[in-house]
PDB file of C-alpha atoms in Angstrom:
ATOM      1  CA  MET J   1       3.199 -10.921 -24.711  1.00  0.00           C
ATOM      2  CA  THR J   2       5.798  -9.005 -26.664  1.00  0.00           C
ATOM      3  CA  LEU J   3       8.796  -7.203 -25.186  1.00  0.00           C
ATOM      4  CA  THR J   4       7.223  -3.887 -26.204  1.00  0.00           C
ATOM      5  CA  THR J   5       4.074  -4.747 -24.250  1.00  0.00           C
ATOM      6  CA  ILE J   6       6.096  -5.717 -21.191  1.00  0.00           C
ATOM      7  CA  ILE J   7       8.102  -2.488 -21.270  1.00  0.00           C
ATOM      8  CA  ALA J   8       4.956  -0.388 -21.732  1.00  0.00           C
ATOM      9  CA  TYR J   9       3.184  -2.139 -18.836  1.00  0.00           C
ATOM     10  CA  CYS J  10       6.145  -1.870 -16.470  1.00  0.00           C
ATOM     11  CA  GLY J  11       6.771   1.769 -17.374  1.00  0.00           C
ATOM     12  CA  ALA J  12       3.167   2.821 -16.817  1.00  0.00           C
ATOM     13  CA  LEU J  13       2.954   0.870 -13.557  1.00  0.00           C
ATOM     14  CA  PHE J  14       6.218   2.353 -12.269  1.00  0.00           C
ATOM     15  CA  ILE J  15       5.077   5.917 -12.947  1.00  0.00           C
ATOM     16  CA  ALA J  16       1.641   5.337 -11.404  1.00  0.00           C
ATOM     17  CA  ALA J  17       3.143   3.699  -8.302  1.00  0.00           C
ATOM     18  CA  ALA J  18       5.720   6.458  -7.813  1.00  0.00           C
ATOM     19  CA  ILE J  19       3.053   9.182  -7.738  1.00  0.00           C
ATOM     20  CA  PRO J  20       2.270   9.890  -4.061  1.00  0.00           C
ATOM     21  CA  GLY J  21      -1.117   8.546  -3.006  1.00  0.00           C
ATOM     22  CA  PRO J  22      -2.755   6.982   0.072  1.00  0.00           C
ATOM     23  CA  GLY J  23      -0.604   3.851  -0.137  1.00  0.00           C
ATOM     24  CA  MET J  24       2.709   5.661  -0.502  1.00  0.00           C
ATOM     25  CA  THR J  25       1.776   8.154   2.206  1.00  0.00           C
ATOM     26  CA  ALA J  26       0.892   5.323   4.589  1.00  0.00           C
ATOM     27  CA  ILE J  27       4.164   3.526   3.793  1.00  0.00           C
ATOM     28  CA  VAL J  28       6.342   6.560   4.524  1.00  0.00           C
ATOM     29  CA  ALA J  29       4.442   7.421   7.703  1.00  0.00           C
ATOM     30  CA  ARG J  30       4.648   3.825   8.927  1.00  0.00           C
ATOM     31  CA  ALA J  31       8.388   3.628   8.234  1.00  0.00           C
ATOM     32  CA  LEU J  32       8.942   6.882  10.123  1.00  0.00           C
ATOM     33  CA  GLY J  33       6.849   5.609  13.014  1.00  0.00           C
ATOM     34  CA  SER J  34       7.851   1.948  13.239  1.00  0.00           C
ATOM     35  CA  GLY J  35      11.015   1.340  11.240  1.00  0.00           C
ATOM     36  CA  PHE J  36      11.835  -1.020   8.386  1.00  0.00           C
ATOM     37  CA  ARG J  37      10.499  -4.475   9.320  1.00  0.00           C
ATOM     38  CA  PRO J  38       6.801  -3.688   9.969  1.00  0.00           C
ATOM     39  CA  THR J  39       6.736  -1.372   6.967  1.00  0.00           C
ATOM     40  CA  PHE J  40       8.223  -4.007   4.666  1.00  0.00           C
ATOM     41  CA  PHE J  41       5.343  -6.353   5.500  1.00  0.00           C
ATOM     42  CA  MET J  42       2.916  -3.485   5.004  1.00  0.00           C
ATOM     43  CA  GLY J  43       4.443  -3.020   1.542  1.00  0.00           C
ATOM     44  CA  LEU J  44       3.863  -6.700   0.780  1.00  0.00           C
ATOM     45  CA  GLY J  45       0.211  -6.199   1.729  1.00  0.00           C
ATOM     46  CA  LEU J  46      -0.053  -3.209  -0.599  1.00  0.00           C
ATOM     47  CA  ILE J  47       1.380  -5.268  -3.445  1.00  0.00           C
ATOM     48  CA  LEU J  48      -1.008  -8.166  -2.772  1.00  0.00           C
ATOM     49  CA  GLY J  49      -3.883  -5.684  -3.043  1.00  0.00           C
ATOM     50  CA  ASP J  50      -2.618  -4.672  -6.481  1.00  0.00           C
ATOM     51  CA  LEU J  51      -2.396  -8.318  -7.501  1.00  0.00           C
ATOM     52  CA  VAL J  52      -5.974  -8.878  -6.323  1.00  0.00           C
ATOM     53  CA  TYR J  53      -7.190  -6.019  -8.511  1.00  0.00           C
ATOM     54  CA  LEU J  54      -5.068  -7.170 -11.453  1.00  0.00           C
ATOM     55  CA  THR J  55      -6.592 -10.636 -11.127  1.00  0.00           C
ATOM     56  CA  ALA J  56     -10.095  -9.176 -10.877  1.00  0.00           C
ATOM     57  CA  VAL J  57      -9.620  -7.192 -14.079  1.00  0.00           C
ATOM     58  CA  ILE J  58      -8.230 -10.177 -15.964  1.00  0.00           C
ATOM     59  CA  LEU J  59     -11.169 -12.300 -14.815  1.00  0.00           C
ATOM     60  CA  GLY J  60     -13.596  -9.579 -15.834  1.00  0.00           C
ATOM     61  CA  LEU J  61     -14.672  -8.856 -12.272  1.00  0.00           C
ATOM     62  CA  SER J  62     -14.472  -5.080 -12.631  1.00  0.00           C
ATOM     63  CA  VAL J  63     -18.154  -5.199 -13.636  1.00  0.00           C
ATOM     64  CA  LEU J  64     -18.949  -6.905 -10.331  1.00  0.00           C
ATOM     65  CA  ALA J  65     -17.085  -4.180  -8.468  1.00  0.00           C
ATOM     66  CA  LYS J  66     -19.417  -1.602 -10.001  1.00  0.00           C
ATOM     67  CA  THR J  67     -22.455  -3.737  -9.187  1.00  0.00           C
ATOM     68  CA  PHE J  68     -21.606  -4.614  -5.589  1.00  0.00           C
ATOM     69  CA  VAL J  69     -20.763  -1.176  -4.258  1.00  0.00           C
ATOM     70  CA  THR J  70     -21.385  -1.898  -0.564  1.00  0.00           C
ATOM     71  CA  PRO J  71     -18.578  -4.465  -0.055  1.00  0.00           C
ATOM     72  CA  PHE J  72     -16.100  -2.022  -1.565  1.00  0.00           C
ATOM     73  CA  LEU J  73     -17.341   0.751   0.732  1.00  0.00           C
ATOM     74  CA  ILE J  74     -16.872  -1.569   3.701  1.00  0.00           C
ATOM     75  CA  LEU J  75     -13.305  -2.314   2.585  1.00  0.00           C
ATOM     76  CA  LYS J  76     -12.550   1.390   2.310  1.00  0.00           C
ATOM     77  CA  PHE J  77     -13.825   2.119   5.809  1.00  0.00           C
ATOM     78  CA  LEU J  78     -12.003  -0.903   7.251  1.00  0.00           C
ATOM     79  CA  GLY J  79      -8.784   0.359   5.734  1.00  0.00           C
ATOM     80  CA  ALA J  80      -9.391   3.864   7.079  1.00  0.00           C
ATOM     81  CA  ALA J  81     -10.279   2.537  10.542  1.00  0.00           C
ATOM     82  CA  TYR J  82      -7.125   0.457  10.726  1.00  0.00           C
ATOM     83  CA  LEU J  83      -4.971   3.433   9.748  1.00  0.00           C
ATOM     84  CA  VAL J  84      -6.604   5.435  12.548  1.00  0.00           C
ATOM     85  CA  TYR J  85      -5.750   2.603  14.968  1.00  0.00           C
ATOM     86  CA  VAL J  86      -2.112   2.579  13.848  1.00  0.00           C
ATOM     87  CA  ALA J  87      -2.008   6.382  14.126  1.00  0.00           C
ATOM     88  CA  TRP J  88      -3.324   6.165  17.683  1.00  0.00           C
ATOM     89  CA  LYS J  89      -0.694   3.539  18.574  1.00  0.00           C
ATOM     90  CA  LEU J  90       2.048   5.791  17.248  1.00  0.00           C
ATOM     91  CA  TRP J  91       0.658   8.867  19.005  1.00  0.00           C
ATOM     92  CA  THR J  92       0.587   7.066  22.368  1.00  0.00           C
ATOM     93  CA  ALA J  93       3.791   5.037  21.841  1.00  0.00           C
ATOM     94  CA  GLY J  94       6.182   4.816  24.780  1.00  0.00           C
ATOM     95  CA  LEU J  95       9.512   6.552  24.421  1.00  0.00           C
ATOM     96  CA  LEU J  96      11.774   4.278  26.453  1.00  0.00           C
ATOM     97  CA  PRO J  97      14.155   2.107  24.400  1.00  0.00           C
ATOM     98  CA  GLN J  98      12.322  -1.086  25.355  1.00  0.00           C
ATOM     99  CA  ASP J  99       8.987   0.474  24.358  1.00  0.00           C
ATOM    100  CA  ILE J 100      10.360   1.478  20.964  1.00  0.00           C
ATOM    101  CA  LYS J 101      11.697  -2.030  20.445  1.00  0.00           C
ATOM    102  CA  ALA J 102       8.305  -3.499  21.364  1.00  0.00           C
ATOM    103  CA  GLU J 103       6.569  -1.181  18.902  1.00  0.00           C
ATOM    104  CA  ARG J 104       8.897  -2.347  16.148  1.00  0.00           C
ATOM    105  CA  ALA J 105       8.122  -5.962  17.052  1.00  0.00           C
ATOM    106  CA  MET J 106       4.503  -5.580  15.945  1.00  0.00           C
ATOM    107  CA  ARG J 107       3.200  -8.743  14.341  1.00  0.00           C
ATOM    108  CA  PRO J 108       4.039  -8.909  10.626  1.00  0.00           C
ATOM    109  CA  SER J 109       0.553 -10.240   9.894  1.00  0.00           C
ATOM    110  CA  MET J 110      -1.065  -7.037  11.183  1.00  0.00           C
ATOM    111  CA  SER J 111       1.277  -4.848   9.156  1.00  0.00           C
ATOM    112  CA  PHE J 112       0.567  -6.990   6.099  1.00  0.00           C
ATOM    113  CA  LEU J 113      -3.193  -6.708   6.658  1.00  0.00           C
ATOM    114  CA  SER J 114      -3.017  -2.935   7.000  1.00  0.00           C
ATOM    115  CA  GLY J 115      -1.256  -2.647   3.634  1.00  0.00           C
ATOM    116  CA  LEU J 116      -3.771  -4.955   1.982  1.00  0.00           C
ATOM    117  CA  LEU J 117      -6.723  -2.977   3.330  1.00  0.00           C
ATOM    118  CA  VAL J 118      -5.231   0.330   2.197  1.00  0.00           C
ATOM    119  CA  THR J 119      -4.911  -0.905  -1.397  1.00  0.00           C
ATOM    120  CA  LEU J 120      -8.285  -2.648  -1.487  1.00  0.00           C
ATOM    121  CA  GLY J 121      -9.849   0.520  -0.088  1.00  0.00           C
ATOM    122  CA  ASN J 122      -8.482   2.578  -2.977  1.00  0.00           C
ATOM    123  CA  PRO J 123     -10.669   2.108  -6.085  1.00  0.00           C
ATOM    124  CA  LYS J 124      -8.193   4.100  -8.177  1.00  0.00           C
ATOM    125  CA  THR J 125      -5.977   1.019  -8.115  1.00  0.00           C
ATOM    126  CA  MET J 126      -8.573  -1.057  -9.920  1.00  0.00           C
ATOM    127  CA  LEU J 127      -9.339   1.803 -12.310  1.00  0.00           C
ATOM    128  CA  PHE J 128      -5.652   1.888 -13.237  1.00  0.00           C
ATOM    129  CA  TYR J 129      -5.652  -1.789 -14.164  1.00  0.00           C
ATOM    130  CA  VAL J 130      -9.024  -1.480 -15.905  1.00  0.00           C
ATOM    131  CA  ALA J 131      -7.606   1.312 -18.052  1.00  0.00           C
ATOM    132  CA  LEU J 132      -4.150  -0.162 -18.652  1.00  0.00           C
ATOM    133  CA  VAL J 133      -4.363  -3.920 -19.105  1.00  0.00           C
ATOM    134  CA  PRO J 134      -7.043  -4.115 -21.841  1.00  0.00           C
ATOM    135  CA  THR J 135      -5.282  -1.423 -23.882  1.00  0.00           C
ATOM    136  CA  LEU J 136      -2.085  -3.475 -23.960  1.00  0.00           C
ATOM    137  CA  ILE J 137      -3.359  -7.041 -23.995  1.00  0.00           C
ATOM    138  CA  PRO J 138      -6.694  -8.484 -25.157  1.00  0.00           C
ATOM    139  CA  LEU J 139      -8.140  -9.923 -21.945  1.00  0.00           C
ATOM    140  CA  GLU J 140      -9.463 -12.984 -23.750  1.00  0.00           C
ATOM    141  CA  ALA J 141      -5.925 -13.750 -24.937  1.00  0.00           C
ATOM    142  CA  ILE J 142      -4.359 -13.817 -21.466  1.00  0.00           C
ATOM    143  CA  GLY J 143      -3.406 -17.371 -20.559  1.00  0.00           C
ATOM    144  CA  LEU J 144      -1.972 -18.764 -17.338  1.00  0.00           C
ATOM    145  CA  ALA J 145       1.616 -18.046 -18.404  1.00  0.00           C
ATOM    146  CA  ASP J 146       0.724 -14.427 -19.253  1.00  0.00           C
ATOM    147  CA  TYR J 147      -1.038 -14.012 -15.915  1.00  0.00           C
ATOM    148  CA  ILE J 148       1.952 -15.368 -13.985  1.00  0.00           C
ATOM    149  CA  LEU J 149       4.266 -13.077 -15.946  1.00  0.00           C
ATOM    150  CA  LEU J 150       2.058 -10.027 -15.301  1.00  0.00           C
ATOM    151  CA  GLY J 151       1.859 -10.885 -11.615  1.00  0.00           C
ATOM    152  CA  GLY J 152       5.623 -11.283 -11.355  1.00  0.00           C
ATOM    153  CA  LEU J 153       6.266  -8.037 -13.208  1.00  0.00           C
ATOM    154  CA  THR J 154       3.776  -6.221 -10.987  1.00  0.00           C
ATOM    155  CA  PHE J 155       5.478  -7.493  -7.835  1.00  0.00           C
ATOM    156  CA  VAL J 156       8.972  -6.546  -9.030  1.00  0.00           C
ATOM    157  CA  VAL J 157       7.991  -3.067 -10.241  1.00  0.00           C
ATOM    158  CA  LEU J 158       6.007  -2.185  -7.119  1.00  0.00           C
ATOM    159  CA  MET J 159       8.750  -3.459  -4.823  1.00  0.00           C
ATOM    160  CA  ALA J 160      11.305  -1.422  -6.787  1.00  0.00           C
ATOM    161  CA  VAL J 161       9.190   1.677  -6.104  1.00  0.00           C
ATOM    162  CA  LEU J 162       8.311   0.979  -2.467  1.00  0.00           C
ATOM    163  CA  LEU J 163      11.629  -0.288  -1.128  1.00  0.00           C
ATOM    164  CA  PRO J 164      13.614   2.959  -1.521  1.00  0.00           C
ATOM    165  CA  TYR J 165      10.837   4.898   0.232  1.00  0.00           C
ATOM    166  CA  ILE J 166      10.795   2.384   3.098  1.00  0.00           C
ATOM    167  CA  LEU J 167      14.581   2.342   3.454  1.00  0.00           C
ATOM    168  CA  LEU J 168      14.953   6.124   3.392  1.00  0.00           C
ATOM    169  CA  ALA J 169      12.128   6.752   5.858  1.00  0.00           C
ATOM    170  CA  ALA J 170      13.342   3.999   8.205  1.00  0.00           C
ATOM    171  CA  GLN J 171      16.876   5.404   8.021  1.00  0.00           C
ATOM    172  CA  ALA J 172      15.569   8.860   8.883  1.00  0.00           C
ATOM    173  CA  ARG J 173      13.924   7.404  11.975  1.00  0.00           C
ATOM    174  CA  GLY J 174      17.135   5.635  12.967  1.00  0.00           C
ATOM    175  CA  LEU J 175      19.028   8.933  12.987  1.00  0.00           C
ATOM    176  CA  LEU J 176      16.728  10.324  15.674  1.00  0.00           C
ATOM    177  CA  LYS J 177      17.571   8.641  18.960  1.00  0.00           C
ATOM    178  CA  ARG J 178      16.467  11.190  21.573  1.00  0.00           C
ATOM    179  CA  PRO J 179      13.033  10.552  23.177  1.00  0.00           C
ATOM    180  CA  GLU J 180      11.940  14.116  22.379  1.00  0.00           C
ATOM    181  CA  ALA J 181      12.787  13.676  18.701  1.00  0.00           C
ATOM    182  CA  LEU J 182      11.072  10.280  18.585  1.00  0.00           C
ATOM    183  CA  LYS J 183       7.966  11.784  20.158  1.00  0.00           C
ATOM    184  CA  VAL J 184       7.771  14.456  17.467  1.00  0.00           C
ATOM    185  CA  LEU J 185       8.444  11.855  14.756  1.00  0.00           C
ATOM    186  CA  ASN J 186       5.844   9.411  16.089  1.00  0.00           C
ATOM    187  CA  ARG J 187       3.191  12.098  16.346  1.00  0.00           C
ATOM    188  CA  SER J 188       4.005  13.510  12.924  1.00  0.00           C
ATOM    189  CA  ALA J 189       3.697  10.020  11.435  1.00  0.00           C
ATOM    190  CA  ALA J 190       0.438   9.522  13.357  1.00  0.00           C
ATOM    191  CA  GLY J 191      -0.918  12.761  11.931  1.00  0.00           C
ATOM    192  CA  ILE J 192      -0.029  11.724   8.383  1.00  0.00           C
ATOM    193  CA  LEU J 193      -1.682   8.317   8.829  1.00  0.00           C
ATOM    194  CA  ALA J 194      -4.799   9.897  10.328  1.00  0.00           C
ATOM    195  CA  GLY J 195      -4.939  12.322   7.410  1.00  0.00           C
ATOM    196  CA  THR J 196      -4.638   9.438   4.959  1.00  0.00           C
ATOM    197  CA  ALA J 197      -7.472   7.630   6.759  1.00  0.00           C
ATOM    198  CA  ALA J 198      -9.638  10.750   6.576  1.00  0.00           C
ATOM    199  CA  TYR J 199      -8.924  11.070   2.848  1.00  0.00           C
ATOM    200  CA  ILE J 200      -9.924   7.443   2.201  1.00  0.00           C
ATOM    201  CA  ALA J 201     -13.102   7.800   4.284  1.00  0.00           C
ATOM    202  CA  ALA J 202     -14.037  11.080   2.594  1.00  0.00           C
ATOM    203  CA  ARG J 203     -13.615   9.541  -0.854  1.00  0.00           C
ATOM    204  CA  ALA J 204     -15.810   6.630   0.221  1.00  0.00           C
ATOM    205  CA  ALA J 205     -18.606   8.834   1.563  1.00  0.00           C
TER     206      ALA J 205
END
């Protein structure tokens, strides 16, 4: 791949990732509700979902995605259901310091899985790669080295977009120490996550 191709790919990906969507909304809401650590792992899950779709496009599996509609519908509803679960946990979260600490100690694997399901449940992610990658690089010309480079670039660009959102939202949560403020914040974050879940489910229906 040429330097021009790399710049074009990274620029388009950065702009697309920065536009608010279900993934970004879920990230901000989760950071407001749970702090930095769980949300960072959720971000890693989101990025893995992008890499899965990138790989699928390179391997020519986008045709299969159109053929096997049901598995993709199941993924969408799983992602929506998990967001509803997280929203419920935030809505009913305890407000004592030890309860808040326990909420933040949520298993990284579950946060990671929630991010992965959100991305896999968003078909627009695959459509982005279907539209972008073939216009920049002939799919038949992509070798292992090109794939590794594309994967690395995708990870770096997406992390560069997500990390500031996570840090800012987590910092905003840290400034609110009073139980009353945390209750409002938790329930606001829960409402945003529930709304995101409803959006994903409605798009799947």
